Coordinates of C-alpha atoms and ligand atoms in Angstrom, one line a residue:
M1 CA 0.1 -0.3 0.1
V2 CA 1.2 3.6 -0.5
V3 CA 0.7 6.3 1.8
G4 CA 0.2 9.1 0.6
D5 CA 0.7 12.3 2.5
V6 CA -1.7 12.3 5.4
T7 CA -2.4 13.2 9.0
T8 CA -3.7 11.2 11.6
G9 CA -4.4 12.0 15.3
T10 CA -3.3 10.4 18.7
E11 CA -3.7 10.6 21.8
V12 CA -0.3 9.1 23.1
L13 CA 2.2 8.7 20.7
V14 CA 5.2 6.1 21.3
V15 CA 8.1 6.2 19.2
G16 CA 10.2 2.9 19.5
A17 CA 8.9 -0.6 20.3
G18 CA 11.6 -2.2 22.7
P19 CA 10.9 -2.8 25.9
A20 CA 10.7 0.9 27.2
G21 CA 7.6 1.3 24.3
Y22 CA 5.7 -1.6 23.2
V23 CA 5.2 -1.7 27.5
A24 CA 4.6 2.2 27.3
A25 CA 2.5 1.6 24.4
I26 CA 0.8 -1.6 26.4
R27 CA -0.2 0.1 29.4
A28 CA -1.4 2.7 27.6
G29 CA -4.1 0.9 25.8
Q30 CA -5.0 -0.9 29.0
L31 CA -5.9 2.4 30.2
D32 CA -7.9 3.3 27.7
L33 CA -6.2 5.8 25.9
D34 CA -5.7 6.1 22.2
V35 CA -2.1 5.1 21.3
T36 CA -0.1 4.9 18.5
L37 CA 3.5 3.0 18.0
V38 CA 6.0 3.7 15.5
E39 CA 9.1 1.5 14.7
R40 CA 11.4 1.2 12.6
D41 CA 13.1 -2.0 12.8
A42 CA 11.7 -5.2 14.8
Y43 CA 9.1 -5.3 17.6
G44 CA 11.3 -5.6 20.8
G45 CA 14.0 -3.5 20.2
T46 CA 17.6 -4.0 20.6
C47 CA 16.5 -6.3 24.0
L48 CA 14.6 -9.3 21.8
N49 CA 16.1 -8.6 18.2
Y50 CA 19.5 -8.5 19.3
G51 CA 20.3 -7.9 22.7
C52 CA 19.1 -9.7 26.5
I53 CA 17.5 -12.4 24.7
P54 CA 19.6 -14.0 21.6
S55 CA 23.0 -13.5 24.0
K56 CA 20.8 -15.3 26.8
A57 CA 20.2 -17.8 24.7
L58 CA 23.5 -18.5 23.6
I59 CA 24.8 -18.6 26.8
T60 CA 22.6 -21.2 27.6
A61 CA 23.2 -22.9 25.1
T62 CA 27.6 -22.6 25.0
D63 CA 26.8 -24.0 28.9
V64 CA 25.1 -26.5 27.9
A65 CA 27.3 -27.9 26.0
H66 CA 30.4 -27.2 27.9
E67 CA 28.5 -28.4 30.8
A68 CA 28.4 -31.7 29.1
A69 CA 31.8 -31.6 27.8
T70 CA 33.2 -30.9 31.9
A71 CA 31.0 -33.5 33.6
E72 CA 33.6 -36.0 34.2
E73 CA 33.6 -35.5 38.0
M74 CA 29.8 -36.5 38.0
G75 CA 30.4 -39.2 36.0
I76 CA 29.4 -38.0 32.6
H77 CA 32.0 -38.6 29.7
A78 CA 30.3 -36.5 26.2
D79 CA 32.2 -34.8 23.8
P80 CA 29.2 -32.4 22.4
A81 CA 29.5 -31.5 18.5
I82 CA 28.3 -28.0 18.0
D83 CA 26.5 -27.0 15.0
L84 CA 26.8 -23.0 15.4
A85 CA 23.8 -22.6 12.6
G86 CA 21.8 -24.8 14.1
M87 CA 22.4 -22.9 17.5
I88 CA 21.5 -19.8 15.6
D89 CA 18.3 -21.1 13.9
W90 CA 17.0 -21.8 18.1
K91 CA 18.2 -18.9 19.0
D92 CA 15.7 -17.0 16.3
G93 CA 13.2 -18.8 16.8
V94 CA 12.9 -18.2 20.6
V95 CA 13.7 -14.2 19.3
D96 CA 10.5 -14.7 16.4
Q97 CA 8.3 -16.4 18.9
L98 CA 8.6 -13.3 21.7
T99 CA 8.5 -10.3 18.8
G100 CA 5.3 -12.0 17.1
G101 CA 3.6 -11.8 20.9
V102 CA 4.9 -8.1 21.4
E103 CA 2.8 -7.0 18.4
K104 CA 0.1 -9.6 19.1
L105 CA -0.3 -7.9 22.6
C106 CA -0.5 -4.5 21.0
K107 CA -3.1 -5.3 18.7
A108 CA -4.8 -7.1 21.6
N109 CA -4.2 -3.6 23.6
G110 CA -5.9 -1.9 21.0
V111 CA -2.2 -0.1 19.5
T112 CA -2.5 0.8 16.4
L113 CA 0.4 -0.1 14.8
L114 CA 2.8 2.0 12.5
E115 CA 5.9 0.8 10.9
G116 CA 8.3 3.7 9.6
T117 CA 10.7 6.2 11.2
A118 CA 9.4 8.9 12.8
R119 CA 11.0 13.0 13.2
F120 CA 9.5 15.6 15.4
A121 CA 8.0 18.2 13.0
D122 CA 6.8 20.5 16.2
E123 CA 5.6 20.1 19.5
N124 CA 3.1 18.1 18.6
T125 CA 3.2 16.5 15.4
V126 CA 5.6 14.0 13.9
R127 CA 6.3 13.0 10.1
V128 CA 6.9 9.0 10.0
S129 CA 9.0 8.1 7.0
H130 CA 7.6 4.6 6.1
S131 CA 10.5 2.5 4.8
G132 CA 10.3 0.8 0.9
E133 CA 10.1 2.7 -2.0
G134 CA 7.2 4.5 -2.9
Q135 CA 5.6 4.1 0.7
G136 CA 5.9 7.7 1.3
S137 CA 5.4 9.3 4.6
E138 CA 2.7 10.8 6.8
S139 CA 2.3 13.1 9.9
V140 CA 0.6 12.1 13.3
E141 CA -0.6 15.3 15.7
F142 CA -0.3 14.1 18.9
E143 CA -1.4 15.4 22.6
H144 CA 1.7 13.3 24.6
A145 CA 4.5 11.6 23.2
I146 CA 6.9 9.0 24.4
V147 CA 10.1 8.9 22.6
A148 CA 11.6 5.5 23.2
T149 CA 14.1 5.2 20.5
G150 CA 16.8 3.4 22.4
S151 CA 20.9 3.2 22.2
R152 CA 23.3 1.9 19.8
P153 CA 26.9 0.8 20.1
V154 CA 29.5 3.4 20.2
E155 CA 32.2 3.0 17.5
I156 CA 35.9 3.8 18.0
P157 CA 38.5 5.6 15.4
N158 CA 39.4 2.8 12.6
F159 CA 36.6 0.4 13.9
Q160 CA 33.6 0.4 11.7
F161 CA 31.1 -1.8 12.2
D162 CA 30.7 -1.9 8.3
D163 CA 33.6 -3.2 7.8
E164 CA 33.5 -7.1 7.7
P165 CA 36.5 -7.9 10.6
I166 CA 34.7 -5.7 12.9
L167 CA 31.4 -6.8 14.8
D168 CA 29.2 -5.0 17.0
S169 CA 27.1 -6.9 19.7
R170 CA 24.3 -8.0 16.9
Q171 CA 26.4 -9.2 14.1
A172 CA 28.8 -11.7 16.9
L173 CA 24.9 -12.5 18.1
G174 CA 24.5 -13.5 14.3
L175 CA 27.7 -15.4 13.2
T176 CA 26.8 -18.8 11.6
S177 CA 30.4 -20.2 12.2
V178 CA 33.0 -19.9 15.0
P179 CA 35.9 -17.9 14.8
D180 CA 39.1 -19.4 15.4
S181 CA 40.3 -16.1 17.3
L182 CA 38.7 -13.3 18.2
V183 CA 39.7 -9.8 20.1
I184 CA 36.6 -7.9 22.0
V185 CA 37.5 -4.8 22.9
G186 CA 36.1 -3.6 26.4
A187 CA 35.6 -5.7 29.5
G188 CA 32.1 -4.0 30.2
Y189 CA 29.2 -6.7 30.7
I190 CA 28.6 -7.3 26.8
G191 CA 32.0 -7.5 26.1
M192 CA 32.6 -10.7 29.2
E193 CA 29.2 -12.0 28.6
L194 CA 30.4 -12.7 24.7
A195 CA 34.2 -13.6 26.1
N196 CA 32.3 -16.5 27.8
V197 CA 29.7 -17.5 25.1
F198 CA 33.2 -17.6 22.4
A199 CA 35.5 -19.5 24.6
K200 CA 33.3 -21.7 25.6
L201 CA 32.6 -22.7 21.9
K202 CA 36.2 -22.9 21.7
T203 CA 37.2 -19.3 20.4
D204 CA 40.5 -18.6 21.3
V205 CA 39.3 -14.9 23.0
T206 CA 41.4 -12.2 24.1
V207 CA 40.3 -9.2 25.9
I208 CA 41.4 -5.9 25.9
E209 CA 40.4 -3.1 28.2
M210 CA 41.8 0.6 29.0
L211 CA 40.7 0.1 32.4
D212 CA 42.7 -2.3 35.0
S213 CA 40.1 -4.7 35.5
I214 CA 37.0 -6.4 34.1
L215 CA 33.1 -4.5 34.5
P216 CA 33.7 -1.2 36.1
G217 CA 31.6 0.1 38.8
Y218 CA 31.2 -3.6 40.3
D219 CA 33.3 -4.6 43.8
D220 CA 36.3 -6.3 43.3
D221 CA 34.9 -9.5 45.5
L222 CA 32.1 -10.3 43.1
K223 CA 34.6 -9.8 40.2
R224 CA 37.0 -12.3 41.3
P225 CA 35.4 -15.3 40.7
V226 CA 34.1 -14.1 37.4
K227 CA 37.6 -12.8 36.4
Q228 CA 38.9 -16.6 37.6
R229 CA 36.6 -18.6 35.4
A230 CA 37.2 -16.5 32.5
T231 CA 41.0 -17.2 32.7
D232 CA 40.1 -21.0 33.7
L233 CA 38.0 -20.9 30.1
G234 CA 41.5 -19.5 28.7
I235 CA 40.3 -16.4 27.7
D236 CA 43.2 -13.9 27.5
F237 CA 43.0 -9.9 29.2
E238 CA 45.4 -7.5 28.2
F239 CA 44.5 -4.6 30.7
G240 CA 45.5 -0.9 30.6
Y241 CA 45.4 -0.8 26.3
T242 CA 43.5 0.5 23.4
V243 CA 43.1 -0.8 20.1
S244 CA 44.0 2.3 17.6
N245 CA 44.2 0.0 14.7
W246 CA 43.7 -3.3 12.6
H247 CA 44.6 -4.4 9.0
D248 CA 44.1 -7.9 7.0
R249 CA 47.1 -10.1 6.8
D250 CA 48.4 -12.0 3.6
E251 CA 47.8 -15.3 5.5
G252 CA 44.0 -14.5 6.3
G253 CA 42.7 -13.0 9.1
I254 CA 43.8 -9.5 10.5
R255 CA 46.0 -8.2 12.8
V256 CA 45.3 -5.5 15.3
V257 CA 46.8 -3.2 16.9
A258 CA 46.6 -1.9 20.7
E259 CA 48.9 0.8 22.5
P260 CA 48.6 1.5 26.2
A261 CA 45.2 3.6 27.3
E262 CA 47.4 6.6 28.2
Q263 CA 48.8 6.7 24.9
A264 CA 45.9 9.0 23.4
A265 CA 46.9 11.3 26.5
A266 CA 50.3 11.8 25.4
D267 CA 51.3 14.1 22.8
G268 CA 54.4 13.6 21.5
G269 CA 58.0 13.7 23.4
E270 CA 60.1 11.0 25.4
E271 CA 56.9 9.3 27.2
A272 CA 55.3 8.6 23.7
E273 CA 58.3 7.0 21.8
Q274 CA 58.2 4.8 25.2
L275 CA 54.7 4.0 24.9
V276 CA 55.0 3.7 20.8
D277 CA 57.4 1.1 22.4
D278 CA 54.8 -1.0 23.8
R279 CA 52.5 -1.6 21.3
L280 CA 51.2 -4.8 21.3
E281 CA 49.6 -7.2 17.8
F282 CA 47.1 -9.5 17.9
D283 CA 46.1 -11.7 15.5
A284 CA 42.1 -12.6 15.1
D285 CA 39.5 -13.5 12.8
S286 CA 37.7 -10.5 14.0
V287 CA 37.1 -8.2 16.5
L288 CA 34.2 -7.2 18.3
V289 CA 34.0 -3.8 19.5
A290 CA 31.9 -3.6 23.1
V291 CA 32.8 0.0 24.3
G292 CA 29.5 1.0 25.4
R293 CA 26.1 2.3 24.3
E294 CA 24.7 5.9 22.9
P295 CA 21.5 7.5 23.4
V296 CA 19.6 7.4 19.8
S297 CA 18.5 10.6 19.7
D298 CA 20.5 12.7 17.4
T299 CA 17.6 11.4 15.0
L300 CA 14.8 12.4 15.7
E301 CA 15.0 16.2 15.7
L302 CA 14.2 17.1 18.9
S303 CA 14.6 20.2 18.6
A304 CA 11.4 21.1 16.4
A305 CA 9.4 20.1 19.9
G306 CA 11.9 21.6 22.2
V307 CA 12.7 18.7 23.6
E308 CA 16.1 18.6 25.7
T309 CA 19.6 16.4 25.7
D310 CA 22.2 16.5 28.0
D311 CA 25.8 16.9 26.9
R312 CA 26.0 13.1 26.0
G313 CA 22.7 13.2 24.2
F314 CA 20.4 11.7 27.0
I315 CA 17.3 13.0 26.7
V316 CA 16.5 14.9 30.6
T317 CA 13.7 13.5 31.9
D318 CA 12.3 13.8 35.9
S319 CA 11.2 11.1 38.1
R320 CA 8.0 11.0 35.9
A321 CA 9.7 10.1 33.0
R322 CA 8.7 13.9 31.6
T323 CA 11.4 15.7 29.6
N324 CA 11.3 19.7 29.8
I325 CA 8.1 19.7 27.3
D326 CA 5.3 18.9 29.6
H327 CA 3.6 16.1 27.4
I328 CA 6.5 14.7 25.8
F329 CA 8.2 12.2 27.7
A330 CA 11.4 10.0 27.0
V331 CA 11.8 6.0 28.7
G332 CA 14.6 3.6 28.3
D333 CA 18.1 3.7 27.2
V334 CA 17.7 7.1 25.6
A335 CA 16.4 8.2 28.7
G336 CA 19.5 7.3 30.6
E337 CA 21.3 5.1 33.2
P338 CA 20.9 1.9 34.1
M339 CA 20.4 1.2 30.3
L340 CA 18.4 -1.9 31.2
A341 CA 15.3 -3.4 30.0
H342 CA 13.7 -3.5 33.1
K343 CA 14.2 -0.1 34.3
G344 CA 13.1 1.1 30.3
S345 CA 9.9 -1.0 31.0
T346 CA 9.0 0.2 34.3
E347 CA 9.5 4.2 33.1
G348 CA 7.5 2.6 30.0
K349 CA 4.7 1.8 32.8
I350 CA 5.2 5.4 34.8
A351 CA 4.9 7.3 31.4
A352 CA 1.6 6.1 30.6
E353 CA -0.1 6.1 33.9
V354 CA 1.4 9.6 34.7
I355 CA -0.6 10.7 31.1
A356 CA -3.5 8.9 32.3
G357 CA -4.1 10.5 35.7
E358 CA -2.4 8.4 38.2
P359 CA 0.3 9.3 40.6
A360 CA 3.0 7.1 39.5
M361 CA 6.9 7.9 40.0
L362 CA 10.5 5.9 39.9
D363 CA 11.7 4.6 42.7
Q364 CA 15.4 4.4 41.4
Q365 CA 16.6 2.2 44.6
A366 CA 15.7 -1.3 43.6
I367 CA 16.5 -1.7 40.3
P368 CA 18.7 -4.5 40.0
A369 CA 21.3 -5.3 37.2
V370 CA 22.8 -8.5 36.5
V371 CA 25.7 -9.5 34.4
F372 CA 24.7 -13.1 32.8
T373 CA 29.1 -14.4 33.1
D374 CA 29.6 -17.1 34.3
P375 CA 29.2 -17.3 37.7
E376 CA 26.7 -14.6 37.5
I377 CA 26.9 -11.3 38.9
A378 CA 23.6 -9.5 40.4
T379 CA 23.1 -6.2 42.5
V380 CA 20.3 -4.2 43.9
G381 CA 20.2 -1.2 45.7
M382 CA 23.1 0.1 48.0
T383 CA 26.7 -1.3 48.1
E384 CA 28.1 -1.0 51.4
S385 CA 30.2 1.9 50.4
E386 CA 27.6 3.9 48.7
A387 CA 25.5 2.8 52.4
I388 CA 28.0 4.2 54.2
E389 CA 28.5 7.3 52.0
A390 CA 24.9 8.0 52.2
G391 CA 25.5 8.1 56.0
F392 CA 24.0 4.7 57.0
E393 CA 26.0 2.5 60.0
T394 CA 25.9 -0.7 58.2
T395 CA 25.8 -4.0 59.0
V396 CA 26.7 -6.6 56.5
G397 CA 25.9 -10.5 56.2
Q398 CA 27.7 -13.3 53.7
F399 CA 27.1 -16.7 52.9
P400 CA 29.3 -19.0 50.4
F401 CA 27.8 -21.0 48.3
R402 CA 30.7 -23.5 49.2
A403 CA 28.8 -24.4 51.8
S404 CA 24.9 -24.5 50.6
G405 CA 24.1 -28.4 49.7
R406 CA 22.2 -26.9 46.6
A407 CA 25.1 -25.2 45.4
L408 CA 27.7 -28.6 45.9
T409 CA 25.2 -30.4 43.8
T410 CA 24.6 -28.0 40.9
G411 CA 28.5 -28.5 40.7
H412 CA 29.1 -24.5 40.8
S413 CA 29.7 -23.3 44.5
D414 CA 31.7 -20.2 43.8
G415 CA 30.7 -16.8 45.0
F416 CA 28.7 -15.3 47.9
V417 CA 25.4 -13.8 48.8
K418 CA 26.4 -10.4 50.5
I419 CA 23.5 -8.2 52.2
V420 CA 23.9 -4.6 53.3
A421 CA 21.6 -3.6 55.8
D422 CA 21.0 -0.4 58.5
D423 CA 22.6 -1.5 61.9
A424 CA 20.1 0.2 64.4
A425 CA 16.8 -0.5 62.6
G426 CA 18.2 -3.7 60.6
Y427 CA 16.2 -2.2 57.4
L428 CA 17.8 -4.2 53.6
L429 CA 19.6 -1.7 52.1
G430 CA 21.2 -3.4 49.3
A431 CA 22.6 -6.7 48.1
S432 CA 25.5 -8.5 45.8
I433 CA 25.6 -12.0 44.8
V434 CA 27.9 -13.6 42.6
G435 CA 26.7 -17.6 41.9
P436 CA 24.9 -19.8 40.4
E437 CA 21.7 -18.1 39.5
A438 CA 22.3 -15.0 40.9
S439 CA 19.8 -13.2 38.4
E440 CA 16.6 -15.3 39.9
L441 CA 17.9 -15.2 43.5
I442 CA 18.5 -11.2 43.4
A443 CA 14.6 -11.2 42.9
E444 CA 14.0 -11.6 46.4
L445 CA 16.3 -9.2 48.1
G446 CA 15.0 -6.6 45.6
F447 CA 11.6 -7.2 47.0
A448 CA 12.7 -7.3 50.5
I449 CA 14.0 -3.9 49.7
E450 CA 10.5 -2.9 48.4
L451 CA 9.1 -3.9 50.7
G452 CA 11.1 -1.9 53.9
A453 CA 11.8 -5.5 55.0
T454 CA 14.5 -6.1 57.6
L455 CA 17.2 -8.6 58.7
E456 CA 14.9 -10.4 60.8
D457 CA 12.3 -10.9 58.0
V458 CA 14.5 -12.2 55.4
A459 CA 15.6 -14.4 58.1
A460 CA 12.3 -15.9 59.4
T461 CA 11.0 -16.4 56.1
V462 CA 11.3 -20.6 55.5
H463 CA 13.1 -20.8 52.5
A464 CA 12.8 -24.7 50.7
H465 CA 15.4 -27.1 51.3
P466 CA 17.8 -27.6 49.4
T467 CA 17.6 -24.6 47.3
L468 CA 20.2 -22.0 46.0
S469 CA 17.5 -19.2 48.3
E470 CA 18.7 -20.8 51.3
S471 CA 21.9 -18.5 51.0
V472 CA 20.3 -15.4 50.8
M473 CA 18.0 -16.8 54.9
E474 CA 21.8 -17.4 55.7
A475 CA 23.3 -14.3 54.5
A476 CA 20.7 -12.3 57.0
E477 CA 21.5 -14.7 59.5
N478 CA 25.0 -13.9 59.2
A479 CA 24.5 -10.2 59.7
L480 CA 22.5 -11.0 63.1
G481 CA 25.4 -13.6 63.8
H482 CA 23.1 -16.3 63.8
A483 CA 24.1 -18.0 60.5
I484 CA 23.6 -22.5 60.5
H485 CA 25.8 -23.4 57.8
T486 CA 28.5 -21.3 58.3
L487 CA 30.9 -19.9 61.3
N488 CA 29.4 -15.9 62.4
R489 CA 31.8 -12.9 62.5
Ligands
FAD1 P1 15.6 -0.4 22.4 O1 15.5 -1.7 22.9 O2 17.0 0.0 21.9 O3 14.6 0.2 21.3 C1 14.6 1.3 20.6 C2 13.6 0.9 19.9 O4 13.4 2.3 18.4 C3 14.3 0.1 18.5 O5 14.0 -0.9 18.1 C4 14.3 1.3 17.3 O6 14.2 0.7 15.9 C5 13.3 1.9 17.5 N1 14.1 3.3 16.9 C6 14.8 4.2 17.1 N2 14.8 5.6 16.6 C7 12.8 5.5 15.8 C8 12.5 6.2 15.1 N3 12.9 7.5 14.8 N4 11.4 6.1 14.6 C9 11.0 4.6 14.7 N5 11.7 4.2 15.5 C10 12.6 4.4 16.1 N6 19.8 -5.1 29.4 C11 18.9 -5.9 30.1 O7 18.5 -5.4 31.3 N7 19.7 -7.3 30.3 C12 20.3 -8.1 29.7 O8 20.5 -9.3 30.1 C13 21.0 -7.4 29.3 N8 21.4 -7.8 27.7 C14 22.2 -7.0 26.2 C15 22.9 -7.5 25.6 C16 23.3 -7.0 24.6 C17 24.1 -7.8 23.3 C18 22.8 -5.8 24.4 C19 23.2 -5.0 23.1 C20 22.0 -4.8 25.3 C21 21.5 -5.9 26.3 N9 20.6 -5.0 27.3 C22 20.3 -5.9 28.1 C23 20.1 -3.8 27.0 C24 18.9 -4.1 26.9 O9 18.9 -4.7 25.4 C25 18.2 -2.5 26.7 O10 18.6 -1.5 28.0 C26 17.1 -2.2 26.0 O11 16.6 -2.8 24.5 C27 16.7 -1.0 25.8 O12 15.4 -0.4 25.5 P2 14.5 0.8 24.9 O13 13.2 0.1 24.4 O14 15.0 1.9 25.7 O15 15.7 0.4 23.9

């Protein structure tokens, strides 16, 4: 169908159908608002198509293969053959099931779906260009808009994603043959999750990180088991280095040049010459660049609507997801850190509810964050040092998984549960877990913080035996000085 130069109207216009935008649209539909959702690429956004879901599918599949191959201690001797194309087909099937579900749910909630790229024409109108020859464009007038255009991977100089050997995470998740060797630039959560995936596919992985450790922002005690496990999997690390260039090799593959991170800062002289001598070179099939993500706010013509961004391009919002323009909201990655799907979905619901006149507001204190490495890391609320900095006198409880019967029966007993509470009142302030199923276990602690629960509440809750969740109870008991299965401090 050719769409001509028509103008339609809607109460709520949502731009972007990722986990922030589609959730906002569905919630607005539930609240009987007339909603139009514009998406230029694929329902489910980065999360469902190129991020959370495909990465977790491949993490699980490579874990299954790796577990089977390394279970001699349990009396299992196997050497699984990996058909990466088959694995990718299975992952794509999972993605299709979920993205099809999003489309159906939107329609079932009365959301009008519009395929195309939206740009603001003024503070009450967007122009939507439809992709494909002869598809034209149309204008949509709105009473309220919710911007949910997400983020994209940051490129670094000389490493353009349209050069074949240079991959972003989306391309890495779509490879159909296993590279023999891979350089990963950036040891953040995306780089580390994919380093584990490829190491378990038996790729030689080298991670180059400009800082001095993996997973910046996480406490050292949480990172230690992850770094150790990565090293055991054969992943090499080069800290304090940044990649500067690459070239094809006559023998095939590429050579990647890395320089000390200070090189960029040094501007000539003896110091710079010394640093040139410290250059490193790595031969690889491909390079995955995973140095961070930046907001997609520059292609929207936000200025036509008067919407302000900060100096990194994030749209500035308040705790009700409202921008500086009263009837325009922004949610998800484009509205700032933490760039996580569940933060975006929560903001999406809040924006829809505020538009419907409900008193909704974002409470940042109990937003969990998970790194799906081996073992997993999960955190919620404040760390011990953040709590002390915020003026609390803290008490801390810890329980090691090596003392958990269930952890030992899974063959994964590295790591611990750590709970931080207010010393006087016993309220939980934060928790961190590194170990098996940390991503699932953290939910109980987020819930406890939301409810204003105390250490006593968590300790007195009967946890089924034998489960990993008993470790949460024991960590609370440890803070109270009466854990049963570990020594109390
Ligand atoms: P997006 O999901 O990026 O969706 C934005 C949508 O807007 C896109 O579909 C885009 O096509 C559309 N769009 C943009 N501009 C326009 C326009 N002008 N007109 C129309 N449509 C437009 N987060 C987690 O919480 N857990 C994880 O385990 C996790 N793993 C990840 C793994 C990887 C490899 C990556 C890359 C990300 C991961 N994330 C994870 C982050 C997560 O994917 C994002 O936080 C989340 O997708 C943000 O949701 P969003 O709706 O804000 O944006």
